[in-house]
Amino acid sequence: MPFEHAAPHVIEVTVEAADIDAYEHVNNAVYLTWLDRAAWSHSAALGVPLEQCVALRRGMAALRTEIDFVRAALAGDRVRVATWIAGSDGRLRVERRFQVVRNADDATLALARTEYVCINLDSGKAVRMPELFARAYVVTNS
């Protein structure tokens, strides 16, 4: 298995022409979009879809993201974006890890981590996670 985690949540994307920059590879900003899509997909799978966040007026906002670009993705590549919960204090913060892998050769293209903080969607201020979030965002075995 090409992933660093034994059972990550995985989405698959195809590199589109609009993703390609002047260097003829996927632009760095596109990776951030892919990570975001994977995180939302995983949250929904964990029982915390966007609609639930809006209803509760709570959300996990990205505080910091680090991406290590290992290899370039090119036009037409199919890639898997894997994510998993790597840390959670059950109160305010969650750390999510990511790995982007090209389908054709299982090469890791990028590794990333994002730190999230729970916020009140009305005020934008940090608040304690709802119980739903604390139960959903737990570390799983790697």
CSV table of C-alpha atoms in Angstrom, one decimal:
chain,number,residue,atom,x,y,z
A,1,MET,CA,0.0,0.0,0.0
A,2,PRO,CA,1.4,3.4,-1.0
A,3,PHE,CA,-0.1,5.3,1.9
A,4,GLU,CA,1.6,6.2,5.2
A,5,HIS,CA,-1.6,5.5,7.1
A,6,ALA,CA,-3.1,2.0,7.1
A,7,ALA,CA,-6.7,3.1,6.5
A,8,PRO,CA,-6.9,6.7,5.2
A,9,HIS,CA,-10.0,8.3,3.7
A,10,VAL,CA,-9.2,8.7,-0.1
A,11,ILE,CA,-10.7,10.7,-2.9
A,12,GLU,CA,-9.6,10.5,-6.5
A,13,VAL,CA,-9.1,13.5,-8.8
A,14,THR,CA,-8.0,13.9,-12.4
A,15,VAL,CA,-5.5,16.7,-13.3
A,16,GLU,CA,-7.4,19.2,-15.5
A,17,ALA,CA,-5.9,21.6,-18.0
A,18,ALA,CA,-6.8,24.5,-15.7
A,19,ASP,CA,-4.6,22.9,-12.9
A,20,ILE,CA,-1.5,23.3,-15.0
A,21,ASP,CA,0.8,26.3,-14.6
A,22,ALA,CA,3.5,27.9,-16.8
A,23,TYR,CA,6.0,25.2,-15.7
A,24,GLU,CA,3.6,22.6,-17.2
A,25,HIS,CA,2.8,20.9,-13.9
A,26,VAL,CA,0.1,21.2,-11.4
A,27,ASN,CA,0.2,24.6,-9.7
A,28,ASN,CA,1.0,24.5,-6.0
A,29,ALA,CA,-2.3,26.2,-5.1
A,30,VAL,CA,-4.3,23.3,-6.7
A,31,TYR,CA,-2.9,20.9,-4.2
A,32,LEU,CA,-4.4,23.0,-1.4
A,33,THR,CA,-7.8,22.8,-3.2
A,34,TRP,CA,-7.4,19.0,-3.3
A,35,LEU,CA,-6.6,18.8,0.4
A,36,ASP,CA,-9.6,20.8,1.2
A,37,ARG,CA,-11.9,18.5,-0.9
A,38,ALA,CA,-10.4,15.5,0.8
A,39,ALA,CA,-11.0,17.0,4.2
A,40,TRP,CA,-14.6,17.9,3.5
A,41,SER,CA,-15.2,14.4,2.1
A,42,HIS,CA,-13.7,12.8,5.1
A,43,SER,CA,-15.6,15.0,7.6
A,44,ALA,CA,-18.9,14.0,5.9
A,45,ALA,CA,-17.9,10.4,6.1
A,46,LEU,CA,-17.2,10.8,9.8
A,47,GLY,CA,-20.7,12.3,10.3
A,48,VAL,CA,-19.8,15.9,10.2
A,49,PRO,CA,-21.1,17.2,6.8
A,50,LEU,CA,-21.0,20.9,5.9
A,51,GLU,CA,-24.8,21.2,6.5
A,52,GLN,CA,-24.3,19.9,10.1
A,53,CYS,CA,-21.6,22.5,10.7
A,54,VAL,CA,-23.8,25.3,9.4
A,55,ALA,CA,-26.7,24.1,11.5
A,56,LEU,CA,-24.5,24.0,14.7
A,57,ARG,CA,-22.8,27.3,13.7
A,58,ARG,CA,-19.5,25.6,14.4
A,59,GLY,CA,-16.7,24.7,12.0
A,60,MET,CA,-13.1,23.5,11.9
A,61,ALA,CA,-11.0,26.4,10.4
A,62,ALA,CA,-7.5,25.9,9.0
A,63,LEU,CA,-5.0,27.5,11.2
A,64,ARG,CA,-1.8,26.4,9.5
A,65,THR,CA,-1.0,24.2,6.5
A,66,GLU,CA,2.4,22.8,5.5
A,67,ILE,CA,2.9,21.0,2.2
A,68,ASP,CA,6.0,19.2,1.1
A,69,PHE,CA,6.0,18.9,-2.7
A,70,VAL,CA,7.8,15.7,-3.6
A,71,ARG,CA,7.1,15.2,-7.3
A,72,ALA,CA,5.1,17.0,-10.0
A,73,ALA,CA,1.6,16.0,-11.1
A,74,LEU,CA,1.1,16.5,-14.8
A,75,ALA,CA,-1.9,17.0,-17.2
A,76,GLY,CA,-4.1,14.0,-17.3
A,77,ASP,CA,-2.7,12.3,-14.2
A,78,ARG,CA,-5.2,10.6,-11.9
A,79,VAL,CA,-4.2,11.0,-8.3
A,80,ARG,CA,-5.5,9.9,-4.9
A,81,VAL,CA,-5.7,12.3,-2.1
A,82,ALA,CA,-5.6,10.5,1.2
A,83,THR,CA,-6.3,12.0,4.6
A,84,TRP,CA,-6.6,10.9,8.2
A,85,ILE,CA,-6.8,12.5,11.7
A,86,ALA,CA,-3.4,12.6,13.3
A,87,GLY,CA,-4.2,14.5,16.4
A,88,SER,CA,-7.1,15.9,18.4
A,89,ASP,CA,-7.3,17.4,21.8
A,90,GLY,CA,-11.1,16.8,21.8
A,91,ARG,CA,-11.7,20.4,22.8
A,92,LEU,CA,-10.4,22.9,20.3
A,93,ARG,CA,-7.7,21.6,17.9
A,94,VAL,CA,-7.4,18.8,15.3
A,95,GLU,CA,-4.5,17.9,13.1
A,96,ARG,CA,-5.1,16.2,9.8
A,97,ARG,CA,-2.5,14.6,7.6
A,98,PHE,CA,-2.6,14.2,3.8
A,99,GLN,CA,-0.7,12.2,1.1
A,100,VAL,CA,-1.2,12.8,-2.6
A,101,VAL,CA,-0.3,9.7,-4.7
A,102,ARG,CA,-0.3,9.3,-8.5
A,103,ASN,CA,-2.3,6.3,-9.6
A,104,ALA,CA,-0.1,5.2,-12.5
A,105,ASP,CA,3.0,4.5,-10.4
A,106,ASP,CA,2.0,4.9,-6.8
A,107,ALA,CA,4.5,7.8,-6.4
A,108,THR,CA,3.9,10.1,-3.6
A,109,LEU,CA,3.6,13.6,-5.0
A,110,ALA,CA,3.0,15.6,-1.8
A,111,LEU,CA,2.7,15.2,1.9
A,112,ALA,CA,0.9,17.7,4.0
A,113,ARG,CA,-0.5,18.5,7.4
A,114,THR,CA,-3.1,21.0,8.5
A,115,GLU,CA,-3.9,22.3,12.0
A,116,TYR,CA,-7.5,23.2,12.5
A,117,VAL,CA,-9.2,25.1,15.3
A,118,CYS,CA,-12.9,25.0,16.1
A,119,ILE,CA,-14.7,28.3,15.5
A,120,ASN,CA,-18.0,29.9,16.1
A,121,LEU,CA,-19.3,30.6,12.5
A,122,ASP,CA,-21.1,33.8,13.7
A,123,SER,CA,-18.2,35.4,15.5
A,124,GLY,CA,-15.2,33.7,13.9
A,125,LYS,CA,-13.8,33.2,17.4
A,126,ALA,CA,-12.3,29.9,18.7
A,127,VAL,CA,-14.7,27.9,20.8
A,128,ARG,CA,-14.9,24.4,22.3
A,129,MET,CA,-15.9,21.7,19.8
A,130,PRO,CA,-19.4,20.4,19.9
A,131,GLU,CA,-19.6,16.8,21.2
A,132,LEU,CA,-20.3,15.6,17.6
A,133,PHE,CA,-16.9,17.0,16.5
A,134,ALA,CA,-15.1,15.5,19.5
A,135,ARG,CA,-16.5,12.1,18.8
A,136,ALA,CA,-15.8,12.3,15.0
A,137,TYR,CA,-12.3,13.8,15.0
A,138,VAL,CA,-10.3,11.1,16.8
A,139,VAL,CA,-7.0,9.6,16.0
A,140,THR,CA,-7.1,6.2,14.2
A,141,ASN,CA,-4.3,3.7,14.2
A,142,SER,CA,-1.7,4.2,11.5
